[in-house]
Coordinates of C-alpha atoms and ligand atoms in Angstrom, one line a residue:
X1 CA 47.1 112.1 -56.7
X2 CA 48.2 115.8 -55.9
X3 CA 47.9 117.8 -53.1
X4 CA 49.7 121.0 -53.8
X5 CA 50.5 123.2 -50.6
X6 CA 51.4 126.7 -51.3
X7 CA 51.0 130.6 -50.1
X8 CA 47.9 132.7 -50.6
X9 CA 49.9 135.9 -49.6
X10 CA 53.7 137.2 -49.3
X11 CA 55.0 133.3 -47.9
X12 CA 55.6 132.7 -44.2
X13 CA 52.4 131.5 -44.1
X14 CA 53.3 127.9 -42.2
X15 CA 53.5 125.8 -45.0
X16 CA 56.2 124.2 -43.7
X17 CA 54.1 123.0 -40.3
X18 CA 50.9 121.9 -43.0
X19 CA 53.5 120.0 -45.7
X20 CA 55.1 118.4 -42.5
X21 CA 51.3 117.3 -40.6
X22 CA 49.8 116.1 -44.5
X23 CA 52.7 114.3 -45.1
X24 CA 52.2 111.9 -42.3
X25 CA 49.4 110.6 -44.5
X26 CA 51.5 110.8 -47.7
X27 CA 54.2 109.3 -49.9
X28 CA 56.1 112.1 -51.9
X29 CA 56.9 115.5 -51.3
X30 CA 58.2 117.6 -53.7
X31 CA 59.7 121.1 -53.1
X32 CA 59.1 122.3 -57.3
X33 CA 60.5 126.3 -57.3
X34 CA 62.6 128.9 -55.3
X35 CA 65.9 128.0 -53.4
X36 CA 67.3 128.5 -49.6
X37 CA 66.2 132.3 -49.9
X38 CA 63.2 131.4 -47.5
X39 CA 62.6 129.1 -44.4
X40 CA 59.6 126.7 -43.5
X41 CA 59.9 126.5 -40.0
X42 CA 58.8 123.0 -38.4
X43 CA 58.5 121.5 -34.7
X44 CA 58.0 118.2 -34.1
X45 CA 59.0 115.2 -31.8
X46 CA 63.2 115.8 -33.1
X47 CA 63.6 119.5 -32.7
X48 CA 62.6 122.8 -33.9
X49 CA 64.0 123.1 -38.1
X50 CA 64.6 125.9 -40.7
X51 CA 64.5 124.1 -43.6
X52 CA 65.5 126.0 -46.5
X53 CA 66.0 123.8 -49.8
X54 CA 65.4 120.4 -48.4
X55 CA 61.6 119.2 -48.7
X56 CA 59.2 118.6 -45.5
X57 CA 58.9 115.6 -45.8
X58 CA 62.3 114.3 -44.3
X59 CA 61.3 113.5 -41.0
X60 CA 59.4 110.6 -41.9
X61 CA 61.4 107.1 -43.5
X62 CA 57.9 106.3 -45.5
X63 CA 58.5 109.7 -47.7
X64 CA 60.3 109.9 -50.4
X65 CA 62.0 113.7 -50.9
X66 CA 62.1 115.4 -54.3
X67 CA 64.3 118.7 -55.0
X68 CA 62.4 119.0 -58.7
X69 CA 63.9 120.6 -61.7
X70 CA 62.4 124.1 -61.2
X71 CA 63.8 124.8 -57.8
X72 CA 67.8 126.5 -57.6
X73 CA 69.8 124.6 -56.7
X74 CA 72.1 125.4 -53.9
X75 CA 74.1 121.9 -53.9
X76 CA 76.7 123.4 -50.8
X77 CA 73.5 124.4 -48.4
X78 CA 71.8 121.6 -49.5
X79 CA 74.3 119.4 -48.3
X80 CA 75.0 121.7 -45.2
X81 CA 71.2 121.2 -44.0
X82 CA 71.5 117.7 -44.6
X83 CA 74.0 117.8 -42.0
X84 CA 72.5 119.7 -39.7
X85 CA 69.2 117.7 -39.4
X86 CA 71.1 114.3 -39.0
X87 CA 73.5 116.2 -36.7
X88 CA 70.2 116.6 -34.9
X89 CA 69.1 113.0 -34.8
X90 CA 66.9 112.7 -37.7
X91 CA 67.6 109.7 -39.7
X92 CA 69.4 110.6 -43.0
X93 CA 66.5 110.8 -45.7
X94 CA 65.5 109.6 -48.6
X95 CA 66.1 112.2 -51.2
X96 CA 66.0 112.5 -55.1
X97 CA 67.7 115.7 -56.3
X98 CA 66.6 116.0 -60.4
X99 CA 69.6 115.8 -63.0
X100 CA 67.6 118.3 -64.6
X101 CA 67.6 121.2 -61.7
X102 CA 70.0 124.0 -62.4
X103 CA 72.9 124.9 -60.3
X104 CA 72.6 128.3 -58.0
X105 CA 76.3 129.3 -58.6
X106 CA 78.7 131.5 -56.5
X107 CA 78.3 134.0 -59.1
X108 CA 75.0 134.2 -59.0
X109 CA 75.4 135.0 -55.4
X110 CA 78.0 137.6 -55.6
X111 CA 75.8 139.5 -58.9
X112 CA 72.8 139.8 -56.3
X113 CA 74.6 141.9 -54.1
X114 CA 76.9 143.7 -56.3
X115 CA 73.2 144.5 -57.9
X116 CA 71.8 145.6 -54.9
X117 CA 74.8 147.8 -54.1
X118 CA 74.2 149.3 -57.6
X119 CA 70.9 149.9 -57.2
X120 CA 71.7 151.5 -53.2
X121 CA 68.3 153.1 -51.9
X122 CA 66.3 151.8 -54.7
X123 CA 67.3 148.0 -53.9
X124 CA 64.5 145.4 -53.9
X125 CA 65.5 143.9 -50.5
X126 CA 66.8 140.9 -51.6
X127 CA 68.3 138.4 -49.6
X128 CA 71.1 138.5 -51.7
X129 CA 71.2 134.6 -52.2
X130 CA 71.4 134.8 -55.6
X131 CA 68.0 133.7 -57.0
X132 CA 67.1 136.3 -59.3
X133 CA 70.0 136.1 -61.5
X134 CA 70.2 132.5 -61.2
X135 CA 66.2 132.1 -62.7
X136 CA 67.7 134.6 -65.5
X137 CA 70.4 132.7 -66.3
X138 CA 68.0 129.7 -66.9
X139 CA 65.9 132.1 -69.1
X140 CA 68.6 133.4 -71.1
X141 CA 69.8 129.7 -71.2
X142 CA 73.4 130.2 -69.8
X143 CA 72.4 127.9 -66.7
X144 CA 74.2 124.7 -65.5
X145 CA 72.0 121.8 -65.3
X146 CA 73.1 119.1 -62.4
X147 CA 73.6 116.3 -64.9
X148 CA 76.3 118.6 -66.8
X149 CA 78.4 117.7 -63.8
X150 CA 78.7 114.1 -65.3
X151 CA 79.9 115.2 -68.6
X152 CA 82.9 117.5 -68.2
X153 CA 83.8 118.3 -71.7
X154 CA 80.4 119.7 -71.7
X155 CA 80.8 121.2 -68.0
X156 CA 83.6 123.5 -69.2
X157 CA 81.9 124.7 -72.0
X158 CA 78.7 125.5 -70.7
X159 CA 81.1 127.2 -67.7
X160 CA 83.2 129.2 -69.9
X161 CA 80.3 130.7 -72.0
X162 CA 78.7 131.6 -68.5
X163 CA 81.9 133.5 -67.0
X164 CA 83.0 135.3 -69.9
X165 CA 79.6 136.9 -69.7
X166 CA 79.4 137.5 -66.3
X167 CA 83.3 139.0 -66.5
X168 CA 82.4 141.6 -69.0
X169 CA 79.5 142.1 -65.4
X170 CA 81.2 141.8 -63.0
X171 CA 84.5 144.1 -64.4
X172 CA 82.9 147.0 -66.3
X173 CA 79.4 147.5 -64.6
X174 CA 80.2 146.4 -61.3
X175 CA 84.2 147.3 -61.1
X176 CA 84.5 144.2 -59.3
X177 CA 86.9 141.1 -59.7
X178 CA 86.8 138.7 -62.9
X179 CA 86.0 135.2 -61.8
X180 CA 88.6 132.4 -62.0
X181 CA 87.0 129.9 -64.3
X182 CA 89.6 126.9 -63.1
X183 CA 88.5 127.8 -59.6
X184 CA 84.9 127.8 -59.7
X185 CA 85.1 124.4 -62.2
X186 CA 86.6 122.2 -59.3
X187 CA 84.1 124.0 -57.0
X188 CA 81.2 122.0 -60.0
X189 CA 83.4 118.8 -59.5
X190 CA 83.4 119.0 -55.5
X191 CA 79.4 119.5 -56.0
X192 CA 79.1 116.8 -58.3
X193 CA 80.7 114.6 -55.6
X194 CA 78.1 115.8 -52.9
X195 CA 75.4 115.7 -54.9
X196 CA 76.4 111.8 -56.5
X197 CA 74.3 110.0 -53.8
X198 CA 71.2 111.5 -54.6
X199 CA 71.0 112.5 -58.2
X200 CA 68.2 110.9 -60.1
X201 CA 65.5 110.7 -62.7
X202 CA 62.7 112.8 -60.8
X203 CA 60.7 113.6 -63.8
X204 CA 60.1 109.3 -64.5
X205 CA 60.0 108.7 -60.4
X206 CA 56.9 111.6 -60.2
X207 CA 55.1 109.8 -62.7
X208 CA 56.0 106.5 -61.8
X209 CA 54.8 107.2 -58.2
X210 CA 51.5 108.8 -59.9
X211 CA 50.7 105.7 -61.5
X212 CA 50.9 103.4 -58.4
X213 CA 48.3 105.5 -56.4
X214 CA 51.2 107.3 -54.6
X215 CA 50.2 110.8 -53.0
X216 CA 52.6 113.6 -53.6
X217 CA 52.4 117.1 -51.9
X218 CA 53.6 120.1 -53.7
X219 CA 55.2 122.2 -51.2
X220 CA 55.2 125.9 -52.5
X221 CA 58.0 128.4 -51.5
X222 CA 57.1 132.2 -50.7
X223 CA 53.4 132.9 -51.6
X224 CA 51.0 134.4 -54.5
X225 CA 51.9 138.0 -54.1
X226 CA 55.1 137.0 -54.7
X227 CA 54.9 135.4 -58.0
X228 CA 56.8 137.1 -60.6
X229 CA 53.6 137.3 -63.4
X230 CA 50.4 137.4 -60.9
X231 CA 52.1 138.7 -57.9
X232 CA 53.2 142.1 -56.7
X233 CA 55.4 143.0 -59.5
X234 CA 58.5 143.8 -59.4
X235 CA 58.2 143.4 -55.6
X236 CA 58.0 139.6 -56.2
X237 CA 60.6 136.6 -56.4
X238 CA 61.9 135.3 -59.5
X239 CA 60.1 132.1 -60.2
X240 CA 56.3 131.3 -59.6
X241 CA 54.9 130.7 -56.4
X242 CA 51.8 129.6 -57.6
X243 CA 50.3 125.4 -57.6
X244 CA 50.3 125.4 -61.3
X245 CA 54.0 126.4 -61.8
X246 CA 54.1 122.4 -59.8
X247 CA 53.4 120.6 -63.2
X248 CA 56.7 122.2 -64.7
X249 CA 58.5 122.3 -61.7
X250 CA 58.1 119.8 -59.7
X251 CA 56.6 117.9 -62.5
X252 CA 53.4 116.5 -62.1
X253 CA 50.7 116.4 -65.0
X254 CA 47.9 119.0 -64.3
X255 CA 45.1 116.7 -64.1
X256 CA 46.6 114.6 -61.1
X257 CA 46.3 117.9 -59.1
X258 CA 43.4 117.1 -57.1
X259 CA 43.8 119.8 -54.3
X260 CA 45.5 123.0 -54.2
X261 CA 45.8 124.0 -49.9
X262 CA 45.9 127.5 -50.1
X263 CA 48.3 128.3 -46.7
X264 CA 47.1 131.9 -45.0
X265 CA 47.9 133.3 -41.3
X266 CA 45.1 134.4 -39.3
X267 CA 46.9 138.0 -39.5
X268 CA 49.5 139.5 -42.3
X269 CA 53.0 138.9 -42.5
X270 CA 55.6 140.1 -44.9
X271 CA 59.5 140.0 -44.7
X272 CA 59.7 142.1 -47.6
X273 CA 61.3 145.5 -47.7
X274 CA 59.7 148.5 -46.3
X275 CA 59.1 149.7 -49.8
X276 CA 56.9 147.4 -50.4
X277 CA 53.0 147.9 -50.7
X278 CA 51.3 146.4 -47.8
X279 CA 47.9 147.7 -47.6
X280 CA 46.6 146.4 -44.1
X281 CA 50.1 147.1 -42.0
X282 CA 50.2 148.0 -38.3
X283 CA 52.5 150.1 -37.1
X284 CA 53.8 151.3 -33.7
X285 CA 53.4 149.9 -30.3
X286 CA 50.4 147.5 -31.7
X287 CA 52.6 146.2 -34.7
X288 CA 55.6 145.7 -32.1
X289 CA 53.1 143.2 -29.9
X290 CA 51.8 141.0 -33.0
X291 CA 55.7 140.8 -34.2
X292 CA 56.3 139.6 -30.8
X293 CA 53.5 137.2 -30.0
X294 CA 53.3 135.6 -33.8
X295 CA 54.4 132.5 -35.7
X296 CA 56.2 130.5 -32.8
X297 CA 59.0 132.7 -31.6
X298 CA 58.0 135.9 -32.7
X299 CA 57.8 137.2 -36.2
X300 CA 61.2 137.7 -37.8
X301 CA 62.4 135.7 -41.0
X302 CA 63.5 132.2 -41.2
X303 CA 66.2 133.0 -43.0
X304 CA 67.3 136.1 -43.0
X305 CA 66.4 137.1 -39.3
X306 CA 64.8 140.5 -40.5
X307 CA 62.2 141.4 -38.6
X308 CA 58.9 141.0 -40.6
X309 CA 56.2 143.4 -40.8
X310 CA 52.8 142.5 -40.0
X311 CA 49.3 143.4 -39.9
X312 CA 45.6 142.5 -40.0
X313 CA 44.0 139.9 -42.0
X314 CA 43.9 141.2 -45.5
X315 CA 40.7 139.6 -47.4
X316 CA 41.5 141.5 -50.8
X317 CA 44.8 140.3 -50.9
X318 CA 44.1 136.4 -50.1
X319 CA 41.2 136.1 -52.0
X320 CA 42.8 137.0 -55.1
X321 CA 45.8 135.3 -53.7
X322 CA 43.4 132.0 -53.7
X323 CA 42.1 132.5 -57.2
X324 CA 45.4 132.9 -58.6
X325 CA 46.4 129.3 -56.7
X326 CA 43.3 127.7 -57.8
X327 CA 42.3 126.8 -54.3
X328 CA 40.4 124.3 -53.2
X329 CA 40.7 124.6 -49.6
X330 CA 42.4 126.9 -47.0
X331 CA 44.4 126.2 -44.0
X332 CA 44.5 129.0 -41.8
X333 CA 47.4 129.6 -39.7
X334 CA 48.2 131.0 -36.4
X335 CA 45.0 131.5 -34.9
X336 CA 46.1 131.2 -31.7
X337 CA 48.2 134.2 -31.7
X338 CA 45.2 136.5 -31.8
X339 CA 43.8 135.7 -28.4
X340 CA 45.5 138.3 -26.9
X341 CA 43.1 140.7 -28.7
X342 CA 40.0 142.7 -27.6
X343 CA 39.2 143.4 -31.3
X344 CA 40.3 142.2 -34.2
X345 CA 40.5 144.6 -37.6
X346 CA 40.0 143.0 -40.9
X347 CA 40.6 144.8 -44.2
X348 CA 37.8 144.0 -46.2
X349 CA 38.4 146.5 -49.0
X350 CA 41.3 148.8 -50.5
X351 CA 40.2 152.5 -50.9
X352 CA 42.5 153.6 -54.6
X353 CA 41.8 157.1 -55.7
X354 CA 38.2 158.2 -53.5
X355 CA 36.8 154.7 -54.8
X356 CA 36.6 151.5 -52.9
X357 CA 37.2 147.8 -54.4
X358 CA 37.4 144.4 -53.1
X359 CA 39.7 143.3 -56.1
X360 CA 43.0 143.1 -55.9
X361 CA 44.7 145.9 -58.4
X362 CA 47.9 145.3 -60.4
X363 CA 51.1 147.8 -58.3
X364 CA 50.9 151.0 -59.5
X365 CA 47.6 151.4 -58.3
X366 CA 48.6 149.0 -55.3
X367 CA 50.9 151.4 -54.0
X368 CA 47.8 154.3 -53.4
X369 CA 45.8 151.8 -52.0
X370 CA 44.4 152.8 -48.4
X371 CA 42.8 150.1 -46.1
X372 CA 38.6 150.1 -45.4
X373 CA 38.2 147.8 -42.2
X374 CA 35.6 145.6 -40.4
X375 CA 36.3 145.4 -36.8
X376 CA 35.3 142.1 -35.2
X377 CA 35.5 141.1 -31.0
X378 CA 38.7 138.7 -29.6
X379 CA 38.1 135.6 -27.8
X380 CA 40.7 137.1 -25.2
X381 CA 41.5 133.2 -24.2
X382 CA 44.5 131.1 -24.8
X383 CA 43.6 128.1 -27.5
X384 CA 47.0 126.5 -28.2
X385 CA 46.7 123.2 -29.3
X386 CA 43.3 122.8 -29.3
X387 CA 42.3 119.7 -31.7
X388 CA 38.8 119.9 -32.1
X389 CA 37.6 123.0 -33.9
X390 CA 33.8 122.8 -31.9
X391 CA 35.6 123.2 -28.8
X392 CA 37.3 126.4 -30.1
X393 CA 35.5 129.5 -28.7
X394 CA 32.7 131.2 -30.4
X395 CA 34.6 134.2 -31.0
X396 CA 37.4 132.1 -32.9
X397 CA 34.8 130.7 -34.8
X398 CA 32.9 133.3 -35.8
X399 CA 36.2 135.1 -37.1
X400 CA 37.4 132.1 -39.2
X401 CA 34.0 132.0 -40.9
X402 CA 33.8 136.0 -41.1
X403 CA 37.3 134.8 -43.4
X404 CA 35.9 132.0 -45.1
X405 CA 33.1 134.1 -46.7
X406 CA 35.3 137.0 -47.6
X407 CA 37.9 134.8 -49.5
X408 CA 35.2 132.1 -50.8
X409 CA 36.5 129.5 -50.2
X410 CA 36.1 126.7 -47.3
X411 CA 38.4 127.2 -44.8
X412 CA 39.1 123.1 -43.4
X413 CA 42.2 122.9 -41.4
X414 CA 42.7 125.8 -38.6
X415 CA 46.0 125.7 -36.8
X416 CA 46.3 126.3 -33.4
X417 CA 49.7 126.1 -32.8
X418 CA 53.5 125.7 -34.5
X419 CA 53.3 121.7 -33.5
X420 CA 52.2 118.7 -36.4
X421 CA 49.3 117.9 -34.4
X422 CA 48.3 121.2 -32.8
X423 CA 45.8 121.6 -35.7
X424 CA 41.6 121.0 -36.3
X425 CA 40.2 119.7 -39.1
X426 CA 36.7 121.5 -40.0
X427 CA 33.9 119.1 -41.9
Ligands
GDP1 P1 56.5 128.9 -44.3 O1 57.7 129.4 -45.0 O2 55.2 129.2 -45.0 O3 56.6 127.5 -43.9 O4 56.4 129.7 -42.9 P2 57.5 130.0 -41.8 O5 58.0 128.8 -41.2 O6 58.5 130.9 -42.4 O7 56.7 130.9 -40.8 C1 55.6 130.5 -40.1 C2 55.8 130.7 -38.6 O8 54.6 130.4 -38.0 C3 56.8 129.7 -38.0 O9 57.4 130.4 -36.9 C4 55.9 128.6 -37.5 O10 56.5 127.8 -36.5 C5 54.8 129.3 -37.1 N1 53.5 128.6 -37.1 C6 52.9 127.9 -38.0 N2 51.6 127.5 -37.7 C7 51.4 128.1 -36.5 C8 50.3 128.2 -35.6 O11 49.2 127.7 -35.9 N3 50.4 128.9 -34.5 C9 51.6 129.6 -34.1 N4 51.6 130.2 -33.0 N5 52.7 129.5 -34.9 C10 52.6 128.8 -36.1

C-alpha cells in the first residue's frame, strides 16, 4: 500500500522528520515532484541532514530510494548530497533514479535568474534553481529525459533543438551569452556517467513492489498552497505538491493510496517572498521570537538560508490545504515550540471585503484578506520529546484538539521535537 506524506500549507512543514520516523516501518520511499529548491531537514542517530533531492528514506539499508519521473532532476547535486551523507558515515544507499525523470539543466538555472533580474521588483522570489523553467520545458516538450543520455544520436538532437531556443532567450531578451552546445553535451555525458549506477525502471519496480505487499511512502516537496493549480497562484512552485500528483509522479496507481498524512506545524511558516499573501503573519519583536525558537534551529530555510516568516496557526489555510491533499490524517509539527507562550492566537477566519469566511478564497481576493482570531492559553512548560500524548499537558491537548476540529480531520501523530522518535501517536 501507500502512504503518501505531503504539506497542508507553504512546505517546511517537517515532512522530512515524519517520511524519516514512518519509514522505519516501511519498504519504499519515493520523492515524486519538485527538485533541490527545498530542504527536509532530519536528525537522527548519524547527524543532523538537509536533504534536498535525495529521498528520506536513505538512512535505513531495508529501504529502497526512488527519485520518480516527476521530480527535476538535478544529476550534479544529486550526486553531491550523495557524497556528503556517506562523507558523514551513512552507508551509501540503495537508490533507483527513473530513466524517465527529466534533466534540470544549467540553462534552466541560469534562465531563472536572468528571469528574475528581468522581472527586478516584481520577481517571485525564486530560489533561482531553475525549477520553473525546467517544468516548462517538460510542458513545451523540449526536456531531456535521463535515458536520452544512453542514446547519443538522439541526445544531440533533443540538445540542439533545446539551445537554439533558449539562444534566441538568452541573446535577444536577456542580452546575455549564447550557450555552447559542445560544452554543455559533455556536461550530459559526465551526468550520464554519475548517474549509470543508479538508473532504472522505477515505473515496473513501484508496481512490482505494490504487488508483493511492499509499503511505499510518498514524500511531498513544498506544500498545498504551493501547488501550481490549487495553490496560491502564481505565488506557487511549478509542479504539484499535492498526494495525487504521486500516481504520475512517483507512479503509483490511485487506488493503492491508502493514506494521505497531511504534514502541518503547530504555528505558520513560509519562506516565500514578502509579497506573498500570508494572512495570519506576526510581525515585530513577537515574529522575531517564534523565528528564533521554531523548527530545530530557528526558522530560516533549508536551502536557501532566508529567514522564513512566520505566524499563528492558520485553520482556513490548512483545512482547505487538507481537502485539496485528500487527507486522511494529520501530523502536527512543532508543538513544542509554543511552550514559551502565555497565549496562543489562532486564525479561525479571513475577514475579505467587511465579510468573514472560513473558506479559503482563490489570490486576488487572498491578498485583501485580514485575519479574525481565537485566542487560546499556553502550557508555559517545556514538552520536548515527550512520547506519550496523555502525558502531554492539558493545555497542549486542548490546543491540538481546538485544531483537529477546525481542519476536520483527526489529528494522530503530534511531534514534539526535530528527533525520529520524539513524536506521540494519538488513538
Ligand atoms: P520539510 O521540508 O517539510 O521536511 O521541513 P523542513 O525540514 O524544511 O523544516 C522543518 C523544521 O522543523 C526543521 O528544522 C525540523 O528539524 C524541524 N522540526 C520538525 N519537527 C519538529 C518538532 O516537532 N519540533 C521542533 N522543535 N522542530 C521540528
Amino acid at each position: 500500500m501507500v502512504k503518501a506524506i505531503v504539506g497542508a500549507n507553504w512546505g517546511d512543514e517537517g515532512k522530512g522528520k515524519i517520511t524519516d520516523l514512518l519509514a522505519e516501518t516501511s519498504d519504499v520511499v519515493v520523492r515524486f515532484q519538485g527538485g533541490a529548491n527545498a530542504g527536509h531537514t532530519i536528525i537522527n542517530d548519524y547527524g543532523r541532514f538537509a536533504l534536498h533531492i535525495l529521498p528520506s528514506g536513505i538512512f535505513y539499508p531495508h529501504i529502497t530510494n526512488v527519485v520518480g519521473n516527476g521530480v527535476a532532476l538535478d544529476a550534479a547535486k544529486l550526486v553531491a548530497e550523495l557524497k556528503d551523507i556517506t562523507g558523514q558515515g551513512v552507508p551509501a544507499p540503495n537508490l533507483i533514479v527513473s530513466e524517465r525523470a527529466q534533466l534540470l539543466m544549467p540553462y534552466h538555472v541560469l534562465q531563472d535568474g536572468y528571469e528574475e533580474e528581468r522581472l527586478g521588483g516584481k520577481a517571485f522570489g525564486s530560489t533561482k534553481s531553475g525549477i520553473a523553467p525546467f517544468y516548462s520545458d517538460k510542458y513545451a516538450k523540449t526536456g531531456i529525459q535521463v535515458c536520452d543520455l544512453f542514446d547519443e544520436d538522439r541526445l544531440w538532437d533533443r540538445l540542439s533543438r533545446a539551445v537554439e531556443l533558449k539562444n534566441v532567450l538568452f541573446e535577444h531578451l536577456y542580452h546575455k551569452p549564447a550557450l555552447d552546445i559542445k560544452a554543455l553535451y559533455d556536461q550530459l555525458l559526465g551526468y550520464r556517467e554519475m548517474l549509470r549506477p543508479y538508473v532504472g525502471d522505477a515505473v515496473s519496480f513501484l508496481h512490482n513492489a505494490l504487488a508483493q505487499d511492499k509499503t511505499v511512502l510518498l514524500e511531498g516537496q513544498l506544500g498545498s498552497m504551493k501547488d501550481p493549480d490549487l495553490g496560491i497562484f502564481p505565488m506557487t512552485t511549478s509542479s504539484h505538491t499535492l498526494a495525487g500528483y504521486g500516481c504520475v509522479g512517483a507512479p503509483v496507481p490511485p487506488a493503492a493510496v491508502k493514506d494521505v498524512i497531511c504534514v502541518t506545524k503547530a504555528y505558520s511558516s513560509s519562506v516565500g517572498s514578502n509579497t506573498e499573501p500570508f494572512v495570519s503573519e506576526l510581525l515585530g519583536a513577537e515574529g522575531d521570537e517564534l523565528r528564533r525558537r521554531g523548527g530545530d534551529k530557528g526558522e530560516f530555510g533549508a536551502t536557501t538560508g532566508r529567514p522564513r516568516r512566520v505566524g499563528w496557526f492558520d485553520t482556513v489555510a490548512t483545512k482547505y490545504g487538507c481537502m485539496v491533499q485528500g487527507a486522511t490524517q494529520v501530523a502536527l509539527t512543532c508543538l513544542d515550540v509554543l511552550g514559551y507562550l502565555d497565549e496562543i492566537k489562532v486564525c479561525v477566519g479571513y475577514e475579505i471585503d467587511g465579510e468573514v469566511t472560513d473558506q479559503f478564497p482563490t489570490t486576488p481576493r487572498l491578498m485583501k484578506a485580514k485575519p479574525v482570531f481565537e485566542t487560546l492559553p499556553g502550557w508555559k512548560s517545556d514538552i520536548r520529546g515527550i512520547t506519550d500524548y496523555d502525558a502531554l499537558p492539558a493545555g497542549a491537548k486542548s490546543y491540538v484538539e481546538f485544531l483537529e476540529k477546525r481542519i476536520g480531520v483527526p489529528v494522530k501523530i503530534v511531534s514534539t521535537g526535530p528527533e525520529r522518535h520524539e513524536t506521540t501517536f494519538r488513538k
